[in-house]
């Protein structure tokens, strides 16, 4: 019964509407204009306080490896239901939000590089689950057509191994703005824990064997590393 159950779970993950899952997120990646990194962070912090009033959980994350150009930040909105998401979307048309947008655009500090919607594979994860996370890495993979059941098994096996070696794992399918890629997100409480965990992963025979068995299932798209600047408490 184990394989049919895994297949059922996999099909549920890839076919369930985004609104039916627990954690829902939108990522907006901003790159600071030259010499305006602090100004951009200040504007993102102001935006966070406003979006929190609409019920969103907000994270601001600075990239330090894997992105070209100047200081780069991900502004991430998370919700636990489609109703909460809709409340924030309605707030984005409010007088208060529009006044803020009009003010910060008078003296621009950054350029929007991309935006993306995502859904978490784990329906038990909530928007508040990320408040105490530290440094992170995101590995983006393009799935090979027709291999999603095997990919699901591989990624869930990798998640179990990595969590056993000290990492926190969240896996996302891309929604609006994406092209069907999978985002494998690894986070730790601090840099030292991250270093120790990665050393253990690099020499773990079970994970090395899993990598070999997964050849051809996915192909790498990109990877980034960063650290949180702010998260809703």
PDB file of C-alpha atoms in Angstrom:
ATOM      1  CA  UNK A   1       0.000   0.000   0.000  1.00  0.00           C
ATOM      2  CA  UNK A   2       2.935   2.403   0.474  1.00  0.00           C
ATOM      3  CA  UNK A   3       3.564   3.164  -3.198  1.00  0.00           C
ATOM      4  CA  UNK A   4      -0.114   3.817  -4.079  1.00  0.00           C
ATOM      5  CA  UNK A   5      -0.347   6.097  -1.041  1.00  0.00           C
ATOM      6  CA  UNK A   6       2.740   8.052  -2.099  1.00  0.00           C
ATOM      7  CA  UNK A   7       1.358   8.365  -5.614  1.00  0.00           C
ATOM      8  CA  UNK A   8      -1.961   9.635  -4.270  1.00  0.00           C
ATOM      9  CA  UNK A   9      -0.168  12.248  -2.133  1.00  0.00           C
ATOM     10  CA  UNK A  10       1.947  13.323  -5.077  1.00  0.00           C
ATOM     11  CA  UNK A  11      -1.066  13.760  -7.336  1.00  0.00           C
ATOM     12  CA  UNK A  12      -2.792  15.699  -4.567  1.00  0.00           C
ATOM     13  CA  UNK A  13       0.162  18.066  -4.295  1.00  0.00           C
ATOM     14  CA  UNK A  14       0.335  18.819  -8.011  1.00  0.00           C
ATOM     15  CA  UNK A  15      -3.408  18.997  -8.669  1.00  0.00           C
ATOM     16  CA  UNK A  16      -4.847  20.634  -5.533  1.00  0.00           C
ATOM     17  CA  UNK A  17      -5.815  24.287  -6.095  1.00  0.00           C
ATOM     18  CA  UNK A  18      -3.575  26.793  -4.342  1.00  0.00           C
ATOM     19  CA  UNK A  19      -6.479  28.081  -2.284  1.00  0.00           C
ATOM     20  CA  UNK A  20      -6.964  24.694  -0.619  1.00  0.00           C
ATOM     21  CA  UNK A  21      -3.482  24.567   0.869  1.00  0.00           C
ATOM     22  CA  UNK A  22      -2.373  26.089   4.144  1.00  0.00           C
ATOM     23  CA  UNK A  23       0.545  28.387   3.465  1.00  0.00           C
ATOM     24  CA  UNK A  24       0.272  30.674   0.470  1.00  0.00           C
ATOM     25  CA  UNK A  25       3.019  33.115  -0.460  1.00  0.00           C
ATOM     26  CA  UNK A  26       3.997  35.789  -2.924  1.00  0.00           C
ATOM     27  CA  UNK A  27       7.617  36.851  -3.447  1.00  0.00           C
ATOM     28  CA  UNK A  28       8.669  40.228  -4.817  1.00  0.00           C
ATOM     29  CA  UNK A  29      12.398  40.544  -5.529  1.00  0.00           C
ATOM     30  CA  UNK A  30      13.811  44.047  -5.334  1.00  0.00           C
ATOM     31  CA  UNK A  31      17.292  45.233  -6.259  1.00  0.00           C
ATOM     32  CA  UNK A  32      18.510  48.490  -4.767  1.00  0.00           C
ATOM     33  CA  UNK A  33      19.500  51.347  -7.022  1.00  0.00           C
ATOM     34  CA  UNK A  34      23.135  52.348  -6.658  1.00  0.00           C
ATOM     35  CA  UNK A  35      23.819  53.741  -3.183  1.00  0.00           C
ATOM     36  CA  UNK A  36      20.204  53.297  -2.041  1.00  0.00           C
ATOM     37  CA  UNK A  37      20.267  49.987  -0.180  1.00  0.00           C
ATOM     38  CA  UNK A  38      19.333  51.492   3.179  1.00  0.00           C
ATOM     39  CA  UNK A  39      16.542  53.540   1.636  1.00  0.00           C
ATOM     40  CA  UNK A  40      15.093  50.440  -0.016  1.00  0.00           C
ATOM     41  CA  UNK A  41      15.171  48.487   3.245  1.00  0.00           C
ATOM     42  CA  UNK A  42      13.424  51.365   4.971  1.00  0.00           C
ATOM     43  CA  UNK A  43      10.691  51.406   2.342  1.00  0.00           C
ATOM     44  CA  UNK A  44      10.225  47.628   2.574  1.00  0.00           C
ATOM     45  CA  UNK A  45       9.937  47.849   6.368  1.00  0.00           C
ATOM     46  CA  UNK A  46       7.253  50.530   6.015  1.00  0.00           C
ATOM     47  CA  UNK A  47       5.406  48.343   3.519  1.00  0.00           C
ATOM     48  CA  UNK A  48       5.639  45.392   5.906  1.00  0.00           C
ATOM     49  CA  UNK A  49       3.965  47.292   8.725  1.00  0.00           C
ATOM     50  CA  UNK A  50       1.129  48.273   6.425  1.00  0.00           C
ATOM     51  CA  UNK A  51       0.641  44.779   5.004  1.00  0.00           C
ATOM     52  CA  UNK A  52       0.603  43.338   8.527  1.00  0.00           C
ATOM     53  CA  UNK A  53      -2.430  45.500   9.206  1.00  0.00           C
ATOM     54  CA  UNK A  54      -4.173  43.608   6.398  1.00  0.00           C
ATOM     55  CA  UNK A  55      -3.426  40.245   8.046  1.00  0.00           C
ATOM     56  CA  UNK A  56      -0.359  39.148   6.068  1.00  0.00           C
ATOM     57  CA  UNK A  57       2.800  37.743   7.618  1.00  0.00           C
ATOM     58  CA  UNK A  58       5.735  39.582   6.049  1.00  0.00           C
ATOM     59  CA  UNK A  59       9.365  38.632   5.586  1.00  0.00           C
ATOM     60  CA  UNK A  60      12.253  40.655   4.176  1.00  0.00           C
ATOM     61  CA  UNK A  61      15.292  38.631   3.136  1.00  0.00           C
ATOM     62  CA  UNK A  62      18.647  39.842   1.806  1.00  0.00           C
ATOM     63  CA  UNK A  63      20.428  37.738  -0.814  1.00  0.00           C
ATOM     64  CA  UNK A  64      24.191  37.409  -0.432  1.00  0.00           C
ATOM     65  CA  UNK A  65      24.997  34.711  -3.027  1.00  0.00           C
ATOM     66  CA  UNK A  66      23.343  33.813  -6.324  1.00  0.00           C
ATOM     67  CA  UNK A  67      22.012  37.125  -7.636  1.00  0.00           C
ATOM     68  CA  UNK A  68      23.734  39.604  -9.970  1.00  0.00           C
ATOM     69  CA  UNK A  69      24.132  43.291  -9.344  1.00  0.00           C
ATOM     70  CA  UNK A  70      23.684  45.305  -6.175  1.00  0.00           C
ATOM     71  CA  UNK A  71      21.908  44.714  -2.863  1.00  0.00           C
ATOM     72  CA  UNK A  72      18.937  42.428  -3.492  1.00  0.00           C
ATOM     73  CA  UNK A  73      15.976  41.661  -1.227  1.00  0.00           C
ATOM     74  CA  UNK A  74      12.989  39.339  -1.335  1.00  0.00           C
ATOM     75  CA  UNK A  75       9.807  40.872   0.067  1.00  0.00           C
ATOM     76  CA  UNK A  76       7.614  37.897   0.971  1.00  0.00           C
ATOM     77  CA  UNK A  77       3.926  37.939   1.886  1.00  0.00           C
ATOM     78  CA  UNK A  78       2.403  34.822   3.481  1.00  0.00           C
ATOM     79  CA  UNK A  79      -1.150  33.845   4.418  1.00  0.00           C
ATOM     80  CA  UNK A  80      -2.915  30.815   5.888  1.00  0.00           C
ATOM     81  CA  UNK A  81      -6.043  31.011   3.739  1.00  0.00           C
ATOM     82  CA  UNK A  82      -7.364  32.406   0.486  1.00  0.00           C
ATOM     83  CA  UNK A  83      -9.644  34.670   2.513  1.00  0.00           C
ATOM     84  CA  UNK A  84      -6.645  36.293   4.234  1.00  0.00           C
ATOM     85  CA  UNK A  85      -4.934  36.645   0.857  1.00  0.00           C
ATOM     86  CA  UNK A  86      -8.015  38.386  -0.561  1.00  0.00           C
ATOM     87  CA  UNK A  87      -8.065  40.823   2.367  1.00  0.00           C
ATOM     88  CA  UNK A  88      -4.511  41.928   1.603  1.00  0.00           C
ATOM     89  CA  UNK A  89      -5.276  42.241  -2.101  1.00  0.00           C
ATOM     90  CA  UNK A  90      -8.223  44.488  -1.300  1.00  0.00           C
ATOM     91  CA  UNK A  91      -6.021  46.534   1.040  1.00  0.00           C
ATOM     92  CA  UNK A  92      -3.610  47.180  -1.860  1.00  0.00           C
ATOM     93  CA  UNK A  93      -6.311  49.408  -3.366  1.00  0.00           C
ATOM     94  CA  UNK A  94      -6.916  51.333  -0.145  1.00  0.00           C
ATOM     95  CA  UNK A  95      -6.186  55.032   0.271  1.00  0.00           C
ATOM     96  CA  UNK A  96      -3.591  54.262   2.949  1.00  0.00           C
ATOM     97  CA  UNK A  97      -1.590  51.890   0.752  1.00  0.00           C
ATOM     98  CA  UNK A  98      -1.835  54.105  -2.331  1.00  0.00           C
ATOM     99  CA  UNK A  99      -0.623  57.107  -0.331  1.00  0.00           C
ATOM    100  CA  UNK A 100       2.419  55.083   0.758  1.00  0.00           C
ATOM    101  CA  UNK A 101       3.145  53.978  -2.825  1.00  0.00           C
ATOM    102  CA  UNK A 102       2.837  57.529  -4.121  1.00  0.00           C
ATOM    103  CA  UNK A 103       5.238  58.784  -1.451  1.00  0.00           C
ATOM    104  CA  UNK A 104       8.008  56.189  -1.956  1.00  0.00           C
ATOM    105  CA  UNK A 105       7.882  56.478  -5.745  1.00  0.00           C
ATOM    106  CA  UNK A 106       8.786  60.163  -5.515  1.00  0.00           C
ATOM    107  CA  UNK A 107      12.337  59.087  -4.673  1.00  0.00           C
ATOM    108  CA  UNK A 108      12.775  55.549  -6.048  1.00  0.00           C
ATOM    109  CA  UNK A 109      15.228  53.282  -4.230  1.00  0.00           C
ATOM    110  CA  UNK A 110      14.885  49.953  -6.036  1.00  0.00           C
ATOM    111  CA  UNK A 111      13.800  48.059  -9.100  1.00  0.00           C
ATOM    112  CA  UNK A 112      11.369  45.133  -9.058  1.00  0.00           C
ATOM    113  CA  UNK A 113      13.170  42.162 -10.668  1.00  0.00           C
ATOM    114  CA  UNK A 114      10.442  39.519 -10.476  1.00  0.00           C
ATOM    115  CA  UNK A 115       7.340  38.368  -8.618  1.00  0.00           C
ATOM    116  CA  UNK A 116       6.134  34.850  -7.997  1.00  0.00           C
ATOM    117  CA  UNK A 117       3.374  32.937  -6.233  1.00  0.00           C
ATOM    118  CA  UNK A 118       4.091  29.660  -4.464  1.00  0.00           C
ATOM    119  CA  UNK A 119       2.340  26.845  -2.653  1.00  0.00           C
ATOM    120  CA  UNK A 120       3.867  24.692   0.051  1.00  0.00           C
ATOM    121  CA  UNK A 121       3.828  20.915  -0.349  1.00  0.00           C
ATOM    122  CA  UNK A 122       3.180  20.570   3.398  1.00  0.00           C
ATOM    123  CA  UNK A 123      -0.353  21.628   4.315  1.00  0.00           C
ATOM    124  CA  UNK A 124       0.563  21.686   8.028  1.00  0.00           C
ATOM    125  CA  UNK A 125       2.917  24.654   7.584  1.00  0.00           C
ATOM    126  CA  UNK A 126       1.534  28.040   8.622  1.00  0.00           C
ATOM    127  CA  UNK A 127       2.579  31.574   7.747  1.00  0.00           C
ATOM    128  CA  UNK A 128       3.887  32.068  11.289  1.00  0.00           C
ATOM    129  CA  UNK A 129       6.241  29.075  10.999  1.00  0.00           C
ATOM    130  CA  UNK A 130       9.104  31.183   9.627  1.00  0.00           C
ATOM    131  CA  UNK A 131       9.455  33.836  12.341  1.00  0.00           C
ATOM    132  CA  UNK A 132      12.566  32.305  13.923  1.00  0.00           C
ATOM    133  CA  UNK A 133      14.365  31.115  10.781  1.00  0.00           C
ATOM    134  CA  UNK A 134      17.945  32.179  10.107  1.00  0.00           C
ATOM    135  CA  UNK A 135      20.096  31.888   6.975  1.00  0.00           C
ATOM    136  CA  UNK A 136      18.701  29.909   4.067  1.00  0.00           C
ATOM    137  CA  UNK A 137      19.396  28.452   0.659  1.00  0.00           C
ATOM    138  CA  UNK A 138      16.893  27.976  -2.159  1.00  0.00           C
ATOM    139  CA  UNK A 139      17.481  25.417  -4.896  1.00  0.00           C
ATOM    140  CA  UNK A 140      15.200  25.754  -7.922  1.00  0.00           C
ATOM    141  CA  UNK A 141      14.593  22.678 -10.054  1.00  0.00           C
ATOM    142  CA  UNK A 142      12.806  22.059 -13.347  1.00  0.00           C
ATOM    143  CA  UNK A 143      10.944  18.715 -13.222  1.00  0.00           C
ATOM    144  CA  UNK A 144      11.248  16.299 -16.121  1.00  0.00           C
ATOM    145  CA  UNK A 145       7.807  15.767 -17.707  1.00  0.00           C
ATOM    146  CA  UNK A 146       6.101  12.560 -16.651  1.00  0.00           C
ATOM    147  CA  UNK A 147       8.333  11.962 -13.636  1.00  0.00           C
ATOM    148  CA  UNK A 148       6.455  13.810 -10.907  1.00  0.00           C
ATOM    149  CA  UNK A 149       5.600  10.705  -8.824  1.00  0.00           C
ATOM    150  CA  UNK A 150       9.295   9.750  -8.656  1.00  0.00           C
ATOM    151  CA  UNK A 151      10.283  13.367  -8.039  1.00  0.00           C
ATOM    152  CA  UNK A 152       7.869  13.591  -5.131  1.00  0.00           C
ATOM    153  CA  UNK A 153       9.344  10.471  -3.532  1.00  0.00           C
ATOM    154  CA  UNK A 154      12.900  11.725  -4.069  1.00  0.00           C
ATOM    155  CA  UNK A 155      12.262  15.183  -2.655  1.00  0.00           C
ATOM    156  CA  UNK A 156      10.418  13.851   0.372  1.00  0.00           C
ATOM    157  CA  UNK A 157      13.284  11.421   1.027  1.00  0.00           C
ATOM    158  CA  UNK A 158      15.763  14.291   0.740  1.00  0.00           C
ATOM    159  CA  UNK A 159      13.657  16.343   3.151  1.00  0.00           C
ATOM    160  CA  UNK A 160      13.755  13.552   5.759  1.00  0.00           C
ATOM    161  CA  UNK A 161      17.534  13.185   5.434  1.00  0.00           C
ATOM    162  CA  UNK A 162      18.215  16.914   5.574  1.00  0.00           C
ATOM    163  CA  UNK A 163      15.955  17.505   8.550  1.00  0.00           C
ATOM    164  CA  UNK A 164      17.687  14.662  10.348  1.00  0.00           C
ATOM    165  CA  UNK A 165      20.968  16.509   9.765  1.00  0.00           C
ATOM    166  CA  UNK A 166      19.790  19.825  11.205  1.00  0.00           C
ATOM    167  CA  UNK A 167      18.107  21.675   8.341  1.00  0.00           C
ATOM    168  CA  UNK A 168      14.528  22.905   8.124  1.00  0.00           C
ATOM    169  CA  UNK A 169      12.962  22.084   4.748  1.00  0.00           C
ATOM    170  CA  UNK A 170      10.052  23.587   2.854  1.00  0.00           C
ATOM    171  CA  UNK A 171       9.190  22.633  -0.732  1.00  0.00           C
ATOM    172  CA  UNK A 172       7.103  24.803  -3.060  1.00  0.00           C
ATOM    173  CA  UNK A 173       5.445  24.516  -6.437  1.00  0.00           C
ATOM    174  CA  UNK A 174       5.391  27.719  -8.448  1.00  0.00           C
ATOM    175  CA  UNK A 175       2.022  29.371  -9.007  1.00  0.00           C
ATOM    176  CA  UNK A 176       1.241  32.565 -10.927  1.00  0.00           C
ATOM    177  CA  UNK A 177       4.401  34.133 -12.332  1.00  0.00           C
ATOM    178  CA  UNK A 178       6.214  30.808 -12.415  1.00  0.00           C
ATOM    179  CA  UNK A 179       6.906  28.153 -15.028  1.00  0.00           C
ATOM    180  CA  UNK A 180       6.265  24.960 -13.064  1.00  0.00           C
ATOM    181  CA  UNK A 181       9.554  24.758 -11.203  1.00  0.00           C
ATOM    182  CA  UNK A 182      10.057  23.318  -7.724  1.00  0.00           C
ATOM    183  CA  UNK A 183      11.724  25.399  -4.998  1.00  0.00           C
ATOM    184  CA  UNK A 184      13.567  23.400  -2.333  1.00  0.00           C
ATOM    185  CA  UNK A 185      14.142  25.751   0.609  1.00  0.00           C
ATOM    186  CA  UNK A 186      16.660  24.906   3.338  1.00  0.00           C
ATOM    187  CA  UNK A 187      16.945  27.078   6.450  1.00  0.00           C
ATOM    188  CA  UNK A 188      18.832  26.994   9.740  1.00  0.00           C
ATOM    189  CA  UNK A 189      18.819  28.926  13.007  1.00  0.00           C
ATOM    190  CA  UNK A 190      22.276  30.484  12.443  1.00  0.00           C
ATOM    191  CA  UNK A 191      25.370  30.313  10.220  1.00  0.00           C
ATOM    192  CA  UNK A 192      27.257  27.870  12.451  1.00  0.00           C
ATOM    193  CA  UNK A 193      24.350  25.421  12.451  1.00  0.00           C
ATOM    194  CA  UNK A 194      24.132  25.815   8.688  1.00  0.00           C
ATOM    195  CA  UNK A 195      27.829  25.057   8.226  1.00  0.00           C
ATOM    196  CA  UNK A 196      27.708  21.980  10.458  1.00  0.00           C
ATOM    197  CA  UNK A 197      24.579  20.699   8.738  1.00  0.00           C
ATOM    198  CA  UNK A 198      25.997  21.176   5.233  1.00  0.00           C
ATOM    199  CA  UNK A 199      29.212  19.350   6.182  1.00  0.00           C
ATOM    200  CA  UNK A 200      27.117  16.429   7.441  1.00  0.00           C
ATOM    201  CA  UNK A 201      24.979  16.409   4.272  1.00  0.00           C
ATOM    202  CA  UNK A 202      28.037  16.430   2.008  1.00  0.00           C
ATOM    203  CA  UNK A 203      29.340  13.211   3.556  1.00  0.00           C
ATOM    204  CA  UNK A 204      26.029  11.441   4.143  1.00  0.00           C
ATOM    205  CA  UNK A 205      26.040   8.179   2.202  1.00  0.00           C
ATOM    206  CA  UNK A 206      22.255   7.891   2.147  1.00  0.00           C
ATOM    207  CA  UNK A 207      21.904  11.315   0.550  1.00  0.00           C
ATOM    208  CA  UNK A 208      24.715  10.689  -1.940  1.00  0.00           C
ATOM    209  CA  UNK A 209      22.985   7.482  -3.029  1.00  0.00           C
ATOM    210  CA  UNK A 210      19.671   9.343  -3.334  1.00  0.00           C
ATOM    211  CA  UNK A 211      21.305  11.925  -5.586  1.00  0.00           C
ATOM    212  CA  UNK A 212      22.634   9.227  -7.865  1.00  0.00           C
ATOM    213  CA  UNK A 213      19.253   7.507  -8.078  1.00  0.00           C
ATOM    214  CA  UNK A 214      17.548  10.800  -8.991  1.00  0.00           C
ATOM    215  CA  UNK A 215      19.619  11.588 -12.076  1.00  0.00           C
ATOM    216  CA  UNK A 216      17.299  12.675 -14.897  1.00  0.00           C
ATOM    217  CA  UNK A 217      14.315  13.497 -12.679  1.00  0.00           C
ATOM    218  CA  UNK A 218      15.020  17.224 -12.445  1.00  0.00           C
ATOM    219  CA  UNK A 219      17.466  19.760 -13.846  1.00  0.00           C
ATOM    220  CA  UNK A 220      18.894  22.741 -11.943  1.00  0.00           C
ATOM    221  CA  UNK A 221      17.583  26.215 -12.711  1.00  0.00           C
ATOM    222  CA  UNK A 222      19.169  28.447 -10.064  1.00  0.00           C
ATOM    223  CA  UNK A 223      20.205  28.660  -6.426  1.00  0.00           C
ATOM    224  CA  UNK A 224      20.423  31.537  -3.961  1.00  0.00           C
ATOM    225  CA  UNK A 225      21.562  32.116  -0.386  1.00  0.00           C
ATOM    226  CA  UNK A 226      20.420  34.776   2.011  1.00  0.00           C
ATOM    227  CA  UNK A 227      19.487  35.851   5.515  1.00  0.00           C
ATOM    228  CA  UNK A 228      16.344  37.348   7.038  1.00  0.00           C
ATOM    229  CA  UNK A 229      16.243  41.060   7.737  1.00  0.00           C
ATOM    230  CA  UNK A 230      12.732  41.092   9.203  1.00  0.00           C
ATOM    231  CA  UNK A 231       9.803  38.766   9.848  1.00  0.00           C
ATOM    232  CA  UNK A 232       6.430  39.368  11.461  1.00  0.00           C
ATOM    233  CA  UNK A 233       6.426  38.334  15.132  1.00  0.00           C
TER     234      UNK A 233
END
